[in-house]
Amino acid sequence: MSRSAAYKLARRAAFPTPLYRVGAHYRVPTAPILAMLHLPHPTDTGPGERAADDCGDPP
């Protein structure tokens, strides 16, 4: 999605995920975008798994 298309959708309140207006800026939380794309949130871990931040070494 282009930047101009995203701003048009935001102005019409038609953006596909929640938006927060902070002053003159829009903020888009990443969790709803990842959920819309069916991707796991980076802090979500399955049973027996540790988050990448907990490992100490980069993945």
mmCIF file of the N, C-alpha and C atoms, coordinates in Angstrom:
data_MODEL
# 
_entry.id   MODEL 
# 
loop_
_atom_site.group_PDB 
_atom_site.id 
_atom_site.type_symbol 
_atom_site.label_atom_id 
_atom_site.label_alt_id 
_atom_site.label_comp_id 
_atom_site.label_asym_id 
_atom_site.label_entity_id 
_atom_site.label_seq_id 
_atom_site.pdbx_PDB_ins_code 
_atom_site.Cartn_x 
_atom_site.Cartn_y 
_atom_site.Cartn_z 
_atom_site.occupancy 
_atom_site.B_iso_or_equiv 
_atom_site.pdbx_formal_charge 
_atom_site.auth_seq_id 
_atom_site.auth_comp_id 
_atom_site.auth_asym_id 
_atom_site.auth_atom_id 
_atom_site.pdbx_PDB_model_num 
ATOM 1   N N  . MET A 1 1  ? 0.852   -1.155  0.000  1.00 0.00 ? 1  MET A N  1 
ATOM 2   C CA . MET A 1 1  ? 0.000   0.000   0.000  1.00 0.00 ? 1  MET A CA 1 
ATOM 3   C C  . MET A 1 1  ? 0.908   1.231   0.000  1.00 0.00 ? 1  MET A C  1 
ATOM 4   N N  . SER A 1 2  ? 0.590   2.174   -0.842 1.00 0.00 ? 2  SER A N  1 
ATOM 5   C CA . SER A 1 2  ? 1.399   3.389   -0.896 1.00 0.00 ? 2  SER A CA 1 
ATOM 6   C C  . SER A 1 2  ? 1.077   4.289   0.289  1.00 0.00 ? 2  SER A C  1 
ATOM 7   N N  . ARG A 1 3  ? 1.969   5.214   0.551  1.00 0.00 ? 3  ARG A N  1 
ATOM 8   C CA . ARG A 1 3  ? 1.761   6.154   1.645  1.00 0.00 ? 3  ARG A CA 1 
ATOM 9   C C  . ARG A 1 3  ? 0.530   7.015   1.406  1.00 0.00 ? 3  ARG A C  1 
ATOM 10  N N  . SER A 1 4  ? 0.349   7.472   0.174  1.00 0.00 ? 4  SER A N  1 
ATOM 11  C CA . SER A 1 4  ? -0.810  8.329   -0.117 1.00 0.00 ? 4  SER A CA 1 
ATOM 12  C C  . SER A 1 4  ? -2.115  7.553   0.034  1.00 0.00 ? 4  SER A C  1 
ATOM 13  N N  . ALA A 1 5  ? -2.132  6.290   -0.374 1.00 0.00 ? 5  ALA A N  1 
ATOM 14  C CA . ALA A 1 5  ? -3.333  5.471   -0.205 1.00 0.00 ? 5  ALA A CA 1 
ATOM 15  C C  . ALA A 1 5  ? -3.632  5.246   1.274  1.00 0.00 ? 5  ALA A C  1 
ATOM 16  N N  . ALA A 1 6  ? -2.598  5.028   2.071  1.00 0.00 ? 6  ALA A N  1 
ATOM 17  C CA . ALA A 1 6  ? -2.789  4.829   3.507  1.00 0.00 ? 6  ALA A CA 1 
ATOM 18  C C  . ALA A 1 6  ? -3.376  6.079   4.155  1.00 0.00 ? 6  ALA A C  1 
ATOM 19  N N  . TYR A 1 7  ? -2.880  7.249   3.781  1.00 0.00 ? 7  TYR A N  1 
ATOM 20  C CA . TYR A 1 7  ? -3.413  8.496   4.351  1.00 0.00 ? 7  TYR A CA 1 
ATOM 21  C C  . TYR A 1 7  ? -4.856  8.734   3.905  1.00 0.00 ? 7  TYR A C  1 
ATOM 22  N N  . LYS A 1 8  ? -5.172  8.398   2.668  1.00 0.00 ? 8  LYS A N  1 
ATOM 23  C CA . LYS A 1 8  ? -6.559  8.541   2.208  1.00 0.00 ? 8  LYS A CA 1 
ATOM 24  C C  . LYS A 1 8  ? -7.493  7.642   3.010  1.00 0.00 ? 8  LYS A C  1 
ATOM 25  N N  . LEU A 1 9  ? -7.090  6.403   3.219  1.00 0.00 ? 9  LEU A N  1 
ATOM 26  C CA . LEU A 1 9  ? -7.897  5.484   4.016  1.00 0.00 ? 9  LEU A CA 1 
ATOM 27  C C  . LEU A 1 9  ? -8.030  5.977   5.456  1.00 0.00 ? 9  LEU A C  1 
ATOM 28  N N  . ALA A 1 10 ? -6.955  6.503   6.007  1.00 0.00 ? 10 ALA A N  1 
ATOM 29  C CA . ALA A 1 10 ? -7.004  7.012   7.379  1.00 0.00 ? 10 ALA A CA 1 
ATOM 30  C C  . ALA A 1 10 ? -7.970  8.185   7.496  1.00 0.00 ? 10 ALA A C  1 
ATOM 31  N N  . ARG A 1 11 ? -7.957  9.084   6.527  1.00 0.00 ? 11 ARG A N  1 
ATOM 32  C CA . ARG A 1 11 ? -8.859  10.244  6.561  1.00 0.00 ? 11 ARG A CA 1 
ATOM 33  C C  . ARG A 1 11 ? -10.316 9.823   6.459  1.00 0.00 ? 11 ARG A C  1 
ATOM 34  N N  . ARG A 1 12 ? -10.570 8.731   5.730  1.00 0.00 ? 12 ARG A N  1 
ATOM 35  C CA . ARG A 1 12 ? -11.951 8.242   5.568  1.00 0.00 ? 12 ARG A CA 1 
ATOM 36  C C  . ARG A 1 12 ? -12.348 7.248   6.654  1.00 0.00 ? 12 ARG A C  1 
ATOM 37  N N  . ALA A 1 13 ? -11.463 7.011   7.618  1.00 0.00 ? 13 ALA A N  1 
ATOM 38  C CA . ALA A 1 13 ? -11.682 6.023   8.690  1.00 0.00 ? 13 ALA A CA 1 
ATOM 39  C C  . ALA A 1 13 ? -11.924 4.636   8.093  1.00 0.00 ? 13 ALA A C  1 
ATOM 40  N N  . ALA A 1 14 ? -11.209 4.324   7.020  1.00 0.00 ? 14 ALA A N  1 
ATOM 41  C CA . ALA A 1 14 ? -11.367 3.038   6.345  1.00 0.00 ? 14 ALA A CA 1 
ATOM 42  C C  . ALA A 1 14 ? -10.078 2.212   6.375  1.00 0.00 ? 14 ALA A C  1 
ATOM 43  N N  . PHE A 1 15 ? -9.118  2.595   7.197  1.00 0.00 ? 15 PHE A N  1 
ATOM 44  C CA . PHE A 1 15 ? -7.868  1.838   7.286  1.00 0.00 ? 15 PHE A CA 1 
ATOM 45  C C  . PHE A 1 15 ? -8.184  0.459   7.839  1.00 0.00 ? 15 PHE A C  1 
ATOM 46  N N  . PRO A 1 16 ? -7.565  -0.611  7.310  1.00 0.00 ? 16 PRO A N  1 
ATOM 47  C CA . PRO A 1 16 ? -7.951  -1.967  7.694  1.00 0.00 ? 16 PRO A CA 1 
ATOM 48  C C  . PRO A 1 16 ? -7.588  -2.379  9.125  1.00 0.00 ? 16 PRO A C  1 
ATOM 49  N N  . THR A 1 17 ? -6.788  -1.606  9.822  1.00 0.00 ? 17 THR A N  1 
ATOM 50  C CA . THR A 1 17 ? -6.449  -1.891  11.216 1.00 0.00 ? 17 THR A CA 1 
ATOM 51  C C  . THR A 1 17 ? -6.669  -0.623  12.039 1.00 0.00 ? 17 THR A C  1 
ATOM 52  N N  . PRO A 1 18 ? -6.679  -0.737  13.354 1.00 0.00 ? 18 PRO A N  1 
ATOM 53  C CA . PRO A 1 18 ? -6.869  0.460   14.178 1.00 0.00 ? 18 PRO A CA 1 
ATOM 54  C C  . PRO A 1 18 ? -5.733  1.475   13.984 1.00 0.00 ? 18 PRO A C  1 
ATOM 55  N N  . LEU A 1 19 ? -6.091  2.737   14.023 1.00 0.00 ? 19 LEU A N  1 
ATOM 56  C CA . LEU A 1 19 ? -5.119  3.832   13.934 1.00 0.00 ? 19 LEU A CA 1 
ATOM 57  C C  . LEU A 1 19 ? -5.288  4.737   15.141 1.00 0.00 ? 19 LEU A C  1 
ATOM 58  N N  . TYR A 1 20 ? -4.210  5.340   15.552 1.00 0.00 ? 20 TYR A N  1 
ATOM 59  C CA . TYR A 1 20 ? -4.263  6.323   16.623 1.00 0.00 ? 20 TYR A CA 1 
ATOM 60  C C  . TYR A 1 20 ? -3.703  7.629   16.086 1.00 0.00 ? 20 TYR A C  1 
ATOM 61  N N  . ARG A 1 21 ? -4.437  8.690   16.269 1.00 0.00 ? 21 ARG A N  1 
ATOM 62  C CA . ARG A 1 21 ? -3.978  10.006  15.836 1.00 0.00 ? 21 ARG A CA 1 
ATOM 63  C C  . ARG A 1 21 ? -3.280  10.659  17.014 1.00 0.00 ? 21 ARG A C  1 
ATOM 64  N N  . VAL A 1 22 ? -2.021  11.006  16.831 1.00 0.00 ? 22 VAL A N  1 
ATOM 65  C CA . VAL A 1 22 ? -1.219  11.658  17.869 1.00 0.00 ? 22 VAL A CA 1 
ATOM 66  C C  . VAL A 1 22 ? -0.729  12.961  17.277 1.00 0.00 ? 22 VAL A C  1 
ATOM 67  N N  . GLY A 1 23 ? -1.415  14.052  17.626 1.00 0.00 ? 23 GLY A N  1 
ATOM 68  C CA . GLY A 1 23 ? -1.081  15.341  17.026 1.00 0.00 ? 23 GLY A CA 1 
ATOM 69  C C  . GLY A 1 23 ? -1.356  15.289  15.535 1.00 0.00 ? 23 GLY A C  1 
ATOM 70  N N  . ALA A 1 24 ? -0.351  15.598  14.750 1.00 0.00 ? 24 ALA A N  1 
ATOM 71  C CA . ALA A 1 24 ? -0.500  15.586  13.292 1.00 0.00 ? 24 ALA A CA 1 
ATOM 72  C C  . ALA A 1 24 ? -0.088  14.248  12.689 1.00 0.00 ? 24 ALA A C  1 
ATOM 73  N N  . HIS A 1 25 ? 0.236   13.265  13.534 1.00 0.00 ? 25 HIS A N  1 
ATOM 74  C CA . HIS A 1 25 ? 0.740   11.975  13.064 1.00 0.00 ? 25 HIS A CA 1 
ATOM 75  C C  . HIS A 1 25 ? -0.247  10.858  13.346 1.00 0.00 ? 25 HIS A C  1 
ATOM 76  N N  . TYR A 1 26 ? -0.174  9.824   12.531 1.00 0.00 ? 26 TYR A N  1 
ATOM 77  C CA . TYR A 1 26 ? -0.929  8.600   12.765 1.00 0.00 ? 26 TYR A CA 1 
ATOM 78  C C  . TYR A 1 26 ? 0.029   7.562   13.304 1.00 0.00 ? 26 TYR A C  1 
ATOM 79  N N  . ARG A 1 27 ? -0.441  6.776   14.260 1.00 0.00 ? 27 ARG A N  1 
ATOM 80  C CA . ARG A 1 27 ? 0.335   5.653   14.793 1.00 0.00 ? 27 ARG A CA 1 
ATOM 81  C C  . ARG A 1 27 ? -0.460  4.387   14.533 1.00 0.00 ? 27 ARG A C  1 
ATOM 82  N N  . VAL A 1 28 ? 0.226   3.367   14.037 1.00 0.00 ? 28 VAL A N  1 
ATOM 83  C CA . VAL A 1 28 ? -0.417  2.100   13.722 1.00 0.00 ? 28 VAL A CA 1 
ATOM 84  C C  . VAL A 1 28 ? 0.254   1.029   14.577 1.00 0.00 ? 28 VAL A C  1 
ATOM 85  N N  . PRO A 1 29 ? -0.495  0.399   15.475 1.00 0.00 ? 29 PRO A N  1 
ATOM 86  C CA . PRO A 1 29 ? 0.101   -0.679  16.268 1.00 0.00 ? 29 PRO A CA 1 
ATOM 87  C C  . PRO A 1 29 ? 0.471   -1.856  15.360 1.00 0.00 ? 29 PRO A C  1 
ATOM 88  N N  . THR A 1 30 ? 1.578   -2.493  15.648 1.00 0.00 ? 30 THR A N  1 
ATOM 89  C CA . THR A 1 30 ? 2.046   -3.573  14.781 1.00 0.00 ? 30 THR A CA 1 
ATOM 90  C C  . THR A 1 30 ? 1.271   -4.871  14.967 1.00 0.00 ? 30 THR A C  1 
ATOM 91  N N  . ALA A 1 31 ? 0.783   -5.149  16.172 1.00 0.00 ? 31 ALA A N  1 
ATOM 92  C CA . ALA A 1 31 ? 0.098   -6.420  16.428 1.00 0.00 ? 31 ALA A CA 1 
ATOM 93  C C  . ALA A 1 31 ? -1.101  -6.633  15.496 1.00 0.00 ? 31 ALA A C  1 
ATOM 94  N N  . PRO A 1 32 ? -1.992  -5.633  15.283 1.00 0.00 ? 32 PRO A N  1 
ATOM 95  C CA . PRO A 1 32 ? -3.112  -5.869  14.368 1.00 0.00 ? 32 PRO A CA 1 
ATOM 96  C C  . PRO A 1 32 ? -2.677  -6.102  12.916 1.00 0.00 ? 32 PRO A C  1 
ATOM 97  N N  . ILE A 1 33 ? -1.600  -5.457  12.494 1.00 0.00 ? 33 ILE A N  1 
ATOM 98  C CA . ILE A 1 33 ? -1.105  -5.669  11.132 1.00 0.00 ? 33 ILE A CA 1 
ATOM 99  C C  . ILE A 1 33 ? -0.564  -7.087  10.985 1.00 0.00 ? 33 ILE A C  1 
ATOM 100 N N  . LEU A 1 34 ? 0.217   -7.538  11.976 1.00 0.00 ? 34 LEU A N  1 
ATOM 101 C CA . LEU A 1 34 ? 0.740   -8.898  11.937 1.00 0.00 ? 34 LEU A CA 1 
ATOM 102 C C  . LEU A 1 34 ? -0.394  -9.920  11.970 1.00 0.00 ? 34 LEU A C  1 
ATOM 103 N N  . ALA A 1 35 ? -1.421  -9.656  12.773 1.00 0.00 ? 35 ALA A N  1 
ATOM 104 C CA . ALA A 1 35 ? -2.564  -10.570 12.837 1.00 0.00 ? 35 ALA A CA 1 
ATOM 105 C C  . ALA A 1 35 ? -3.301  -10.599 11.503 1.00 0.00 ? 35 ALA A C  1 
ATOM 106 N N  . MET A 1 36 ? -3.455  -9.445  10.858 1.00 0.00 ? 36 MET A N  1 
ATOM 107 C CA . MET A 1 36 ? -4.134  -9.387  9.570  1.00 0.00 ? 36 MET A CA 1 
ATOM 108 C C  . MET A 1 36 ? -3.368  -10.191 8.517  1.00 0.00 ? 36 MET A C  1 
ATOM 109 N N  . LEU A 1 37 ? -2.054  -10.194 8.614  1.00 0.00 ? 37 LEU A N  1 
ATOM 110 C CA . LEU A 1 37 ? -1.203  -10.924 7.670  1.00 0.00 ? 37 LEU A CA 1 
ATOM 111 C C  . LEU A 1 37 ? -0.966  -12.372 8.104  1.00 0.00 ? 37 LEU A C  1 
ATOM 112 N N  . HIS A 1 38 ? -1.600  -12.787 9.207  1.00 0.00 ? 38 HIS A N  1 
ATOM 113 C CA . HIS A 1 38 ? -1.458  -14.143 9.748  1.00 0.00 ? 38 HIS A CA 1 
ATOM 114 C C  . HIS A 1 38 ? 0.000   -14.457 10.087 1.00 0.00 ? 38 HIS A C  1 
ATOM 115 N N  . LEU A 1 39 ? 0.694   -13.472 10.654 1.00 0.00 ? 39 LEU A N  1 
ATOM 116 C CA . LEU A 1 39 ? 2.071   -13.652 11.086 1.00 0.00 ? 39 LEU A CA 1 
ATOM 117 C C  . LEU A 1 39 ? 2.122   -13.614 12.608 1.00 0.00 ? 39 LEU A C  1 
ATOM 118 N N  . PRO A 1 40 ? 3.017   -14.380 13.222 1.00 0.00 ? 40 PRO A N  1 
ATOM 119 C CA . PRO A 1 40 ? 3.112   -14.355 14.688 1.00 0.00 ? 40 PRO A CA 1 
ATOM 120 C C  . PRO A 1 40 ? 3.730   -13.048 15.163 1.00 0.00 ? 40 PRO A C  1 
ATOM 121 N N  . HIS A 1 41 ? 3.276   -12.593 16.314 1.00 0.00 ? 41 HIS A N  1 
ATOM 122 C CA . HIS A 1 41 ? 3.867   -11.409 16.936 1.00 0.00 ? 41 HIS A CA 1 
ATOM 123 C C  . HIS A 1 41 ? 5.229   -11.820 17.464 1.00 0.00 ? 41 HIS A C  1 
ATOM 124 N N  . PRO A 1 42 ? 6.259   -10.983 17.341 1.00 0.00 ? 42 PRO A N  1 
ATOM 125 C CA . PRO A 1 42 ? 7.614   -11.384 17.749 1.00 0.00 ? 42 PRO A CA 1 
ATOM 126 C C  . PRO A 1 42 ? 7.732   -11.750 19.224 1.00 0.00 ? 42 PRO A C  1 
ATOM 127 N N  . THR A 1 43 ? 6.839   -11.264 20.080 1.00 0.00 ? 43 THR A N  1 
ATOM 128 C CA . THR A 1 43 ? 6.928   -11.612 21.494 1.00 0.00 ? 43 THR A CA 1 
ATOM 129 C C  . THR A 1 43 ? 6.127   -12.854 21.829 1.00 0.00 ? 43 THR A C  1 
ATOM 130 N N  . ASP A 1 44 ? 5.346   -13.383 20.879 1.00 0.00 ? 44 ASP A N  1 
ATOM 131 C CA . ASP A 1 44 ? 4.594   -14.609 21.109 1.00 0.00 ? 44 ASP A CA 1 
ATOM 132 C C  . ASP A 1 44 ? 5.539   -15.793 21.013 1.00 0.00 ? 44 ASP A C  1 
ATOM 133 N N  . THR A 1 45 ? 5.461   -16.674 21.973 1.00 0.00 ? 45 THR A N  1 
ATOM 134 C CA . THR A 1 45 ? 6.255   -17.897 21.932 1.00 0.00 ? 45 THR A CA 1 
ATOM 135 C C  . THR A 1 45 ? 5.338   -19.078 22.157 1.00 0.00 ? 45 THR A C  1 
ATOM 136 N N  . GLY A 1 46 ? 5.679   -20.150 21.554 1.00 0.00 ? 46 GLY A N  1 
ATOM 137 C CA . GLY A 1 46 ? 4.906   -21.363 21.733 1.00 0.00 ? 46 GLY A CA 1 
ATOM 138 C C  . GLY A 1 46 ? 5.389   -22.109 22.960 1.00 0.00 ? 46 GLY A C  1 
ATOM 139 N N  . PRO A 1 47 ? 4.773   -23.244 23.251 1.00 0.00 ? 47 PRO A N  1 
ATOM 140 C CA . PRO A 1 47 ? 5.199   -24.035 24.406 1.00 0.00 ? 47 PRO A CA 1 
ATOM 141 C C  . PRO A 1 47 ? 6.639   -24.509 24.236 1.00 0.00 ? 47 PRO A C  1 
ATOM 142 N N  . GLY A 1 48 ? 7.431   -24.295 25.248 1.00 0.00 ? 48 GLY A N  1 
ATOM 143 C CA . GLY A 1 48 ? 8.821   -24.744 25.214 1.00 0.00 ? 48 GLY A CA 1 
ATOM 144 C C  . GLY A 1 48 ? 9.747   -23.847 24.422 1.00 0.00 ? 48 GLY A C  1 
ATOM 145 N N  . GLU A 1 49 ? 9.253   -22.749 23.880 1.00 0.00 ? 49 GLU A N  1 
ATOM 146 C CA . GLU A 1 49 ? 10.093  -21.835 23.098 1.00 0.00 ? 49 GLU A CA 1 
ATOM 147 C C  . GLU A 1 49 ? 10.405  -20.609 23.946 1.00 0.00 ? 49 GLU A C  1 
ATOM 148 N N  . ARG A 1 50 ? 11.515  -19.979 23.608 1.00 0.00 ? 50 ARG A N  1 
ATOM 149 C CA . ARG A 1 50 ? 11.862  -18.722 24.260 1.00 0.00 ? 50 ARG A CA 1 
ATOM 150 C C  . ARG A 1 50 ? 11.848  -17.632 23.218 1.00 0.00 ? 50 ARG A C  1 
ATOM 151 N N  . ALA A 1 51 ? 11.527  -16.424 23.633 1.00 0.00 ? 51 ALA A N  1 
ATOM 152 C CA . ALA A 1 51 ? 11.563  -15.285 22.724 1.00 0.00 ? 51 ALA A CA 1 
ATOM 153 C C  . ALA A 1 51 ? 13.008  -15.023 22.317 1.00 0.00 ? 51 ALA A C  1 
ATOM 154 N N  . ALA A 1 52 ? 13.217  -14.438 21.140 1.00 0.00 ? 52 ALA A N  1 
ATOM 155 C CA . ALA A 1 52 ? 14.574  -14.168 20.644 1.00 0.00 ? 52 ALA A CA 1 
ATOM 156 C C  . ALA A 1 52 ? 15.348  -13.278 21.605 1.00 0.00 ? 52 ALA A C  1 
ATOM 157 N N  . ASP A 1 53 ? 14.647  -12.384 22.316 1.00 0.00 ? 53 ASP A N  1 
ATOM 158 C CA . ASP A 1 53 ? 15.326  -11.501 23.271 1.00 0.00 ? 53 ASP A CA 1 
ATOM 159 C C  . ASP A 1 53 ? 15.880  -12.276 24.465 1.00 0.00 ? 53 ASP A C  1 
ATOM 160 N N  . ASP A 1 54 ? 15.279  -13.424 24.784 1.00 0.00 ? 54 ASP A N  1 
ATOM 161 C CA . ASP A 1 54 ? 15.689  -14.191 25.938 1.00 0.00 ? 54 ASP A CA 1 
ATOM 162 C C  . ASP A 1 54 ? 16.905  -15.077 25.659 1.00 0.00 ? 54 ASP A C  1 
ATOM 163 N N  . CYS A 1 55 ? 17.247  -15.269 24.414 1.00 0.00 ? 55 CYS A N  1 
ATOM 164 C CA . CYS A 1 55 ? 18.304  -16.229 24.049 1.00 0.00 ? 55 CYS A CA 1 
ATOM 165 C C  . CYS A 1 55 ? 19.708  -15.685 24.272 1.00 0.00 ? 55 CYS A C  1 
ATOM 166 N N  . GLY A 1 56 ? 19.878  -14.407 24.192 1.00 0.00 ? 56 GLY A N  1 
ATOM 167 C CA . GLY A 1 56 ? 21.199  -13.843 24.355 1.00 0.00 ? 56 GLY A CA 1 
ATOM 168 C C  . GLY A 1 56 ? 21.957  -13.705 23.041 1.00 0.00 ? 56 GLY A C  1 
ATOM 169 N N  . ASP A 1 57 ? 21.807  -14.655 22.134 1.00 0.00 ? 57 ASP A N  1 
ATOM 170 C CA . ASP A 1 57 ? 22.461  -14.597 20.839 1.00 0.00 ? 57 ASP A CA 1 
ATOM 171 C C  . ASP A 1 57 ? 21.426  -14.286 19.773 1.00 0.00 ? 57 ASP A C  1 
ATOM 172 N N  . PRO A 1 58 ? 21.824  -13.565 18.706 1.00 0.00 ? 58 PRO A N  1 
ATOM 173 C CA . PRO A 1 58 ? 20.876  -13.311 17.627 1.00 0.00 ? 58 PRO A CA 1 
ATOM 174 C C  . PRO A 1 58 ? 20.490  -14.609 16.953 1.00 0.00 ? 58 PRO A C  1 
ATOM 175 N N  . PRO A 1 59 ? 19.266  -14.698 16.435 1.00 0.00 ? 59 PRO A N  1 
ATOM 176 C CA . PRO A 1 59 ? 18.832  -15.940 15.784 1.00 0.00 ? 59 PRO A CA 1 
ATOM 177 C C  . PRO A 1 59 ? 19.581  -16.246 14.514 1.00 0.00 ? 59 PRO A C  1 
# 
